[in-house]
Structures are given as structure tokens and as C-alpha cells.
């Protein structure tokens, strides 16, 4: 008895020394059946009502009953007769200390060699709120939050099937974040699941906060400005992607999930597309493609055409443009660069500025870009129009990362267009196209279903066919199981 | 090496897509002057040509509050120089100008009557060699000097060049472009250009002051780039019809002494065909059309149906006569203005090879041209009888 008590106090001392300097650790002393016990936990991250209702109160009540002996008590505790809450046992001080910082309450009993670990973690979290960045008019509004169990519950709420697999990883030497790979067995390609699995298992870093760190760790060489992962904060997006046979990655502590593999088409689609009639969705998609292209090429085309090939501008338009270009001190290229850079700066400032002063940016932006620059004769009106349309166009792309890639590529293309003319623009467009064609995301060609061509997937590419017509799952992310509906 | 070949393969189509050569030169839009119209005359010295260019002044063209200030004066400028060739004259003009020429927006070229009589060869040569020109540029003939046309007062438009371009676009008579002329001349055939009229007219818009006014007079017939003769408006319109260019034409016919009706053509088409009869080409030009009666005064015949037939008969007579006049004139001047030779080339290539070299002779002497007019009156219009008879 003595020896085990020594072991016990030694274990307590070891745990204490490991947790020294952590002021938020609480040590609560209890006396159960005449034995000294210590309850160790970190107050801010545990559920107090569980601690008291399911652990402390039953133990004290039990201890107050005189008919049981101490040994009997330990026996019943070990068997699980006493407490309704699941626990594990450990005699490793390191394991115990880790469990405590991860949100367990630990009960050390003087006479026993092993400690009881109760996982009653409860982190502070916000309520599930509406999606802020991926807005839809119809359709579900809820968005992921930082808490992984809430997120998993949101997902399980959408897909209630045992084939929805959630594989858990722990990533980050210090942060020890839970990362889940979610997929539907039988729909997801086993190779993709395998690849993601390998990648996640191989990640070894100090910590991750945003999920983009994960994606950067997984990207096979950072060779492309185009996103090879799709970020989303919408559970319905993740669920729909899983049903298409894609794989999701969710991390504790971040409200966005990753979806792989991605294609250019999937990045240009919004979940809204599936919540409206297929006529309007198809039309909106076409508009989106047109403006997506414009956001990439419009300023460079404008500069190239006005400085190299004014012959292809309709005469009346030419008069208008040349009338407004009159007295502008800069070349069209310089003008475009100035405006585009100003616009980028305004956009960035608009994102970062604290909300109470947010108005300032829009006022300054509107006055500086819209009015003063033109009236002072520094930039011409058509250029303002071009830059504004481009600015709007870059926001029509539903995927923010893809919009960023377009914004970035716009500048080299603009410079090429301003120096080489239309040839420069076309060459740049060819290069971008070639790059996209050679890009792969987890084995899936980026331009699929356009190149390589998969006719049947066009039903959900440029247009969206009525869902009755989409009997087959997209072959782009194909696994063996392709039929959505058996009935005709 | 392989990558280099691939890169070349990728780059090559770009040149066809984006245009190459001179298109690679970068000129800011406000460092160029876009010549909208050119006026070509015979120079005062023998063997010289007087070239006038007309270009817009963007800072005087009001475009919102841009460029500041209210427009004052004409929104276009004209510069005239004489030299031995068109190219020389243009180069002299360029030397005086602060901006570079660009002919890609030249919509109209007007040649003076005397210059046209001497031949447009030099002009055509310049046009073919100048890379920025547009083949769809309209060509007009001025009754006197081309510069007289240049000084016209644009009432409905901003610039004289716009007036001319619209006259061509609307097919007021015949919108002949450089392309048409070059194609016709390359096959030894003639062409017809719009012949303008110029004069002074009091303008209501300008407090009744007399201002130079330009209208259309008819057509000018060319053979071998030389002006042969001109045709008045009515025959000219049938030529335009035969070229399928005519739009919205009005004919007024009378019958039975007091019967009179105006027919507005809402649809007109022409079909040309050729056959060889006894070794001579026989051309048939069929003018078809549908018209609405927009004015009618009854003659002796009060029966609507017979009046309709009478109108159609008279109408077809008139139209046929107009075209016959035009064709007679063109045959007399040996100018195949309807490019009937093309038809022959297409249908009887062997025969065409024989007559090609002196087609203008053959056109005048050998060709038989039959004219069929087939115009139907569709809407006769209903008239309430105020006095029942």
C-alpha cells in the first residue's frame, strides 16, 4: 500500500512538474473513502457542468455511503459502474499532462498506480452563423465555425450514411490540431483518398492555423498561381462535393474546409447555381465565364488595341476614346498600370480597414478614382470604365483564390499587351492556357471536362442541366460508382 | 530542340491571329490623326495631284466634360498639298503635321471630276500599297473639284466625312468601295461610283445663310479607272437595283391620262444570268420587287384590280426603260459597270478566256442584254369613297 502511494505521489509530482508555469491548471483535492485524491484540469477549456454533475458529485455521493470499502470502490470505478462518463487510464506522466492541456480532467487517487482521464473538453466557440464570404440567396445559409466537432456535426447532418468516412489526423507538433479527411467510400477515387492520406500523414510542422498552411504543405511543388484546392466555408458545398466523389479536409480551429481535387470549372461554380432554376443558373454561369475572361484580359486588350490596332475600333467609339485620351500625359499602358495598382491598393485597404472607418475608403476611392483623376486629366474616362468593369468582373468569380490568381496574372498580361500589342496578349493567353492544361490537382486534369474532353460532364460545366438529367455522377472525379439514379 | 519547335508552333498562329508587321508599332491614340476622308483633285501645275485630308480634332469633339472647354469652331481639320503623286502629297502633309496619319478609319475618298477623267490609277496604286487602308472605303466623284465637296456643311452629322460615309452606308445611290473598283478593274470591267452634286443652299439651321450643300446626282461610269460619263438619278437607281444595293425607292407612274400612283418599293432584288446564243453572250437582268401604293389618284378606270394591273404595267415599263438607258450608255462607253463579265467568267470560262483581254470591246459590240422588270404591287391601300359613284 505504501509503495503504491509513493508511486502515486510521484506521478502527481511528475505531472505537476510538467505543468509547472501553467497558472490556469487547477488542482482540486478530494477525499474519497479515506484516500487523498487530486483532480487536475484546466478550467477554461473544460465543461464544468460535466465535471461536477458527472464526476465530482457521483464520486462524493459514493464516498458518503459507508457500506462500501475503498477496494470495492476502486473496483466499481474501474468497471465503469460508478460514472456514466467514459474515461481512460494512464500511468504515464507525459500522457496525463498532454491530456490535461487538451481538455481532460484527471483524477489521481492516492492508492492506485493509474490516473483516470475524463475527456470533458469544452472550448469557447461561437455559434454557427451565416456564411459571410460565399453568399447565396436561396439555399442553406449556415457556415462552418472554428470548432471541428460542430463542423462535423454540420456535415453529418447533411450526409447521414455510414459510408461517410472521417479519418482523423493530428497535425502540428505544438498545436496538435485535429484534422479530418472526409470522403464517401465508394464514391471517392481510392487513389485520391490514398494520396491525401499520405500527404496528411507526412506533414510535420510546428503548427497550423489557417487551413491554407495545410494546402501549401500538400501542394506538389508550388508551381502555379492557380488554386489546386477549393476552400469553402459552406457545409453544403462540402457535402455536394463529397457526393461528386471528391475528398474534403477539415481542420479544427478554422472555419474553412478544403476540397480536392479541383478543376477550373468547379472553381467557377457557386453553390447558388444548384438552388436556382437551371435556366437562370446556366445564364449566370455564362455571364460568369465571360466576365472571368474579361477580368483577366480586358485592361490588356484595351491598351493593346488602342495603342497598336486602333483600326479595329468602330469609328464612332474611336472618336470618343481619342477625345478623352486627348491631353492625358501618360501612355495608355502607364495609365492602366496606375489605375489598376490604385484599385488593388483600395481593394486591399478596404479588406483590412477596421469597420468603423470603412466608409473612408469607399469615399476616397470613389472620389480619387472616379472623379478627381479624370477631371484633373490624369486618366481618361474609358480607362476608368475599363478598370471598374475589370474590378467588378474579378469579384464575379465565386472562388476567391481563383480571383486572386486572375488579379495577379492581369499585370504581366497588361505589360505584354502594352509593349507587344495584341500578339503579347494572345501569347500570354496561350501561355496561361497551356499552363492550365498541364496543371493537375491530385491526378485530375485542371481543365477537365474541356480538356481532356468529357462530353457527359458538360451537363454541369458551362451550363447546368436540370438535375433530372444529371443521372450520372461527373466522370471528372470518377470512381467506379457512377449512377446517381437508377430510375429513368 | 523539341521544345523550341513546339514553341514556334504555338507562336506562329499568333501572328495570324493578332496581325503582324506594321501592327507591331506602338503609337498612342492621342499621337495619331485618323484621316476620315480624302479629297483628290488635279493639281494646278500639269501632272500634279492635289490631296486634301480631313481629320477630326478630338479636343473639339464634345465628349461629356472631357478635355475641358466648350467646342469652338469646326471639329475637323483639312490640310491640302499638291505634288506629283498621291504618296508625295501625303508625305508633304505629314511633314507639316504634329501627328501620324492613320488611314484605317478612312471612310470616304472623293475624286474631282477632272482628276477622274484622267484616271484613278495613281490613287489605286497608293491605296493598294498603303497598309493601313480599309478596302471598304467608299469612293465618290465630285461634280467639279473634290474640295468643293470637302467644304460641305454637315447638317445632321458632325463632320463632312460622316455625311459621305452615311451616303455610302445607306446606299443612297450606290455604295461602291475600293474593293469593288479593284476587283472590277482587275477583270477588265467597269464600275459605277456615286456622282455627287454640290451647290449652295440656304440652311434653316444656320439662320437661312446659304451654305455649301452636297447631295447625290447620279452615277459616274468608269472603265479602266477612267471616268467615261455620268448618268442622271433615275437610271442610276436601277443600276443600284441591279447590284442589289437599292433600298426604299419610290416610283410615280401615271396611266390613262389622269390616273397617277406612287409606289414605294419595300423589297427589291435583282438576278443576273447569262447564256451563249450563236456564240454571243446574252445577259438577262431581272429586276424583281414588291411595292406598296402610297399615293393613288384614280383615272378613268375605277376598278381597283384593273388599276393595280395598270400600275404594275406602267411601273415595270418605267423601270425597264431606266435600266435600258443605263445599259445603253454603258455599252456606248464600253464600261461593263454591272460586272457582267464575272458572270460570263463563272458560267463560260472558256469563252471568257477568249474575250477577257478586250472585254470592253466585246461588251459594247457582242453582248446582248435583256431586261426583265417584275414588280408586284402588294398593298394597294384602301380608300374610303367620300362620293359614291
Coordinates of N, CA and C in Angstrom, one line a residue, chain A residues 306-316 318-328 330-333 374-375 377 379-382 418-423 426-427 430-431, chain B residues 7 10-11 13-15 17-20 22-32 34 36 56 58-59 61-63 65-68 99 102 104-105 107 132 158-159 162 166:
Chain A
X306 N -5.9 50.1 -78.3 CA -5.8 51.5 -78.6 C -4.4 51.9 -79.0
X307 N -3.4 51.2 -78.6 CA -2.1 51.7 -78.9 C -1.5 51.0 -80.2
X308 N -2.0 49.8 -80.5 CA -1.4 49.1 -81.6 C -2.4 48.9 -82.8
X309 N -3.6 48.7 -82.5 CA -4.5 48.4 -83.5 C -5.8 49.2 -83.4
X310 N -5.7 50.6 -83.5 CA -6.9 51.4 -83.4 C -7.8 51.1 -84.6
X311 N -7.3 50.5 -85.6 CA -8.1 50.3 -86.8 C -9.3 49.3 -86.6
X312 N -9.2 48.5 -85.5 CA -10.3 47.6 -85.3 C -11.4 48.2 -84.3
X313 N -11.2 49.4 -83.9 CA -12.2 50.1 -83.1 C -13.2 50.7 -84.0
X314 N -14.5 50.5 -83.7 CA -15.5 51.2 -84.6 C -15.2 52.7 -84.5
X315 N -15.5 53.4 -85.7 CA -15.0 54.8 -85.8 C -15.6 55.7 -84.8
X316 N -16.9 55.5 -84.5 CA -17.5 56.4 -83.5 C -16.9 56.3 -82.1
X318 N -13.9 55.2 -81.6 CA -12.6 55.7 -81.7 C -12.6 57.2 -81.4
X319 N -13.6 57.9 -82.0 CA -13.6 59.4 -81.7 C -13.8 59.6 -80.2
X320 N -14.7 58.9 -79.6 CA -14.9 59.1 -78.2 C -13.7 58.8 -77.4
X321 N -13.0 57.7 -77.7 CA -11.8 57.3 -76.9 C -10.7 58.4 -77.2
X322 N -10.5 58.7 -78.4 CA -9.4 59.7 -78.7 C -9.7 61.0 -78.1
X323 N -11.0 61.4 -78.1 CA -11.3 62.7 -77.5 C -11.0 62.7 -76.0
X324 N -11.2 61.5 -75.3 CA -10.9 61.5 -73.9 C -9.5 61.3 -73.6
X325 N -8.8 60.7 -74.6 CA -7.3 60.5 -74.4 C -6.5 61.7 -74.6
X326 N -7.2 62.7 -75.3 CA -6.5 64.0 -75.6 C -6.0 64.6 -74.2
X327 N -4.8 65.1 -74.2 CA -4.3 65.8 -73.1 C -4.0 64.9 -71.9
X328 N -4.1 63.6 -72.0 CA -3.6 62.7 -70.9 C -2.1 62.6 -71.0
X330 N 0.0 60.5 -69.7 CA 0.6 59.2 -69.7 C 0.3 58.4 -70.9
X331 N 1.1 57.4 -71.1 CA 0.8 56.4 -72.2 C -0.4 55.6 -71.7
X332 N -1.0 54.9 -72.6 CA -2.2 54.1 -72.2 C -1.7 53.0 -71.2
X333 N -0.5 52.5 -71.4 CA 0.0 51.4 -70.5 C 0.2 52.0 -69.1
X374 N -10.0 61.9 -63.3 CA -10.5 62.2 -64.6 C -10.5 63.7 -64.9
X375 N -11.0 64.4 -63.9 CA -11.2 65.8 -64.0 C -9.8 66.5 -64.1
X377 N -7.4 65.3 -65.5 CA -6.8 65.0 -66.8 C -5.6 64.0 -66.6
X379 N -6.1 60.6 -65.9 CA -6.5 59.3 -66.6 C -7.8 59.7 -67.4
X380 N -8.0 58.8 -68.4 CA -9.2 59.1 -69.2 C -10.4 58.3 -68.8
X381 N -11.5 58.8 -69.1 CA -12.8 58.2 -68.7 C -12.9 56.7 -69.2
X382 N -12.6 56.4 -70.4 CA -12.7 55.0 -70.8 C -11.8 54.1 -70.0
X418 N 0.8 46.0 -73.5 CA 1.2 47.4 -73.7 C 2.5 47.5 -74.5
X419 N 3.3 46.4 -74.5 CA 4.6 46.5 -75.2 C 4.6 45.8 -76.5
X420 N 3.8 44.7 -76.6 CA 3.8 43.9 -77.9 C 2.5 44.0 -78.6
X421 N 1.5 44.6 -78.0 CA 0.2 44.7 -78.7 C -0.5 43.4 -78.5
X422 N -1.4 43.2 -79.5 CA -2.3 42.0 -79.4 C -1.5 40.7 -79.4
X423 N -0.4 40.7 -80.1 CA 0.4 39.5 -80.0 C 0.8 39.1 -78.6
X426 N -2.3 37.8 -76.8 CA -2.6 36.4 -77.3 C -1.5 35.4 -76.8
X427 N -0.2 35.8 -76.8 CA 0.8 35.0 -76.3 C 0.6 34.6 -74.9
X430 N -2.2 32.3 -74.4 CA -1.8 30.9 -74.8 C -1.0 30.3 -73.7
X431 N -0.1 31.1 -73.1 CA 0.7 30.6 -72.0 C -0.1 30.2 -70.8
Chain B
X7 N 7.4 25.6 -79.3 CA 7.2 27.0 -79.0 C 6.9 27.7 -80.3
X10 N 3.5 27.1 -81.4 CA 2.5 27.9 -80.7 C 2.5 29.3 -81.1
X11 N 3.7 29.9 -81.3 CA 3.8 31.3 -81.6 C 3.2 31.7 -83.0
X13 N 0.7 30.7 -85.0 CA -0.7 31.2 -85.2 C -1.0 32.5 -84.6
X14 N -0.2 33.0 -83.6 CA -0.4 34.2 -83.0 C -0.3 35.4 -84.0
X15 N 0.6 35.2 -85.0 CA 0.8 36.3 -86.0 C -0.4 36.4 -86.9
X17 N -3.4 35.5 -85.9 CA -4.5 36.0 -85.0 C -4.4 37.5 -84.7
X18 N -3.2 37.9 -84.5 CA -3.1 39.3 -84.0 C -2.6 40.2 -85.0
X19 N -2.2 39.7 -86.2 CA -1.7 40.6 -87.2 C -0.3 40.9 -86.9
X20 N 0.6 41.1 -87.9 CA 2.0 41.3 -87.6 C 2.5 42.5 -88.4
X22 N 3.5 45.8 -89.6 CA 3.3 47.2 -89.1 C 2.5 47.3 -87.9
X23 N 1.7 46.3 -87.6 CA 0.8 46.3 -86.4 C 1.7 46.2 -85.2
X24 N 3.0 45.9 -85.3 CA 3.8 45.8 -84.1 C 4.3 47.2 -83.7
X25 N 3.9 48.3 -84.4 CA 4.4 49.6 -84.0 C 3.4 50.2 -83.0
X26 N 4.0 50.7 -82.0 CA 3.1 51.2 -80.9 C 3.0 52.7 -81.0
X27 N 1.8 53.2 -81.2 CA 1.5 54.6 -81.3 C 0.4 54.9 -80.3
X28 N 0.5 55.8 -79.4 CA -0.6 56.2 -78.5 C -1.7 56.8 -79.4
X29 N -2.9 56.6 -78.9 CA -4.0 57.0 -79.7 C -4.1 58.6 -79.8
X30 N -3.5 59.2 -78.8 CA -3.5 60.7 -79.0 C -2.2 61.2 -79.6
X31 N -1.5 60.3 -80.3 CA -0.4 60.8 -81.1 C -0.6 60.5 -82.5
X32 N -1.9 60.1 -82.8 CA -2.2 59.8 -84.2 C -3.3 60.7 -84.7
X34 N -6.5 60.4 -87.3 CA -7.2 59.4 -88.1 C -7.9 60.2 -89.2
X36 N -10.3 60.7 -91.8 CA -11.6 60.2 -92.1 C -12.1 60.3 -93.5
X56 N -10.6 64.4 -87.8 CA -11.3 65.0 -86.7 C -10.3 65.6 -85.7
X58 N -10.1 65.7 -82.0 CA -10.8 65.1 -80.9 C -11.1 66.1 -79.8
X59 N -10.2 67.1 -79.6 CA -10.4 68.0 -78.5 C -11.5 69.0 -78.7
X61 N -14.3 67.8 -80.3 CA -15.5 66.9 -80.4 C -15.9 66.8 -78.9
X62 N -17.1 67.3 -78.7 CA -17.5 67.2 -77.3 C -17.8 65.8 -76.9
X63 N -17.2 65.4 -75.8 CA -17.4 64.1 -75.2 C -17.6 64.2 -73.8
X65 N -17.7 66.1 -70.3 CA -16.9 67.3 -69.9 C -15.4 67.0 -70.1
X66 N -15.1 65.9 -70.8 CA -13.7 65.5 -71.0 C -13.0 66.6 -71.8
X67 N -11.7 66.6 -71.6 CA -10.8 67.5 -72.4 C -11.1 69.0 -72.1
X68 N -12.1 69.3 -71.4 CA -12.3 70.6 -70.9 C -12.8 71.6 -72.0
X99 N 1.1 65.0 -85.9 CA 0.7 63.6 -85.5 C 0.8 62.7 -86.7
X102 N -3.2 57.9 -89.9 CA -3.7 56.5 -89.9 C -4.9 56.5 -90.8
X104 N -6.8 53.8 -91.3 CA -7.7 52.7 -91.1 C -9.1 53.1 -90.9
X105 N -9.3 54.4 -90.6 CA -10.7 54.8 -90.4 C -11.2 55.8 -91.5
X107 N -13.2 56.6 -94.4 CA -14.5 56.0 -94.8 C -14.8 56.5 -96.2
X132 N -2.4 50.6 -94.0 CA -3.5 50.8 -93.0 C -4.9 51.1 -93.7
X158 N -21.6 65.5 -87.7 CA -20.6 66.4 -87.1 C -19.6 66.8 -88.1
X159 N -19.3 65.9 -89.1 CA -18.2 66.2 -90.0 C -18.6 65.8 -91.4
X162 N -18.4 62.2 -92.3 CA -19.5 61.3 -91.8 C -20.7 61.4 -92.8
X166 N -22.1 58.1 -94.6 CA -23.5 57.7 -94.4 C -24.2 57.6 -95.8

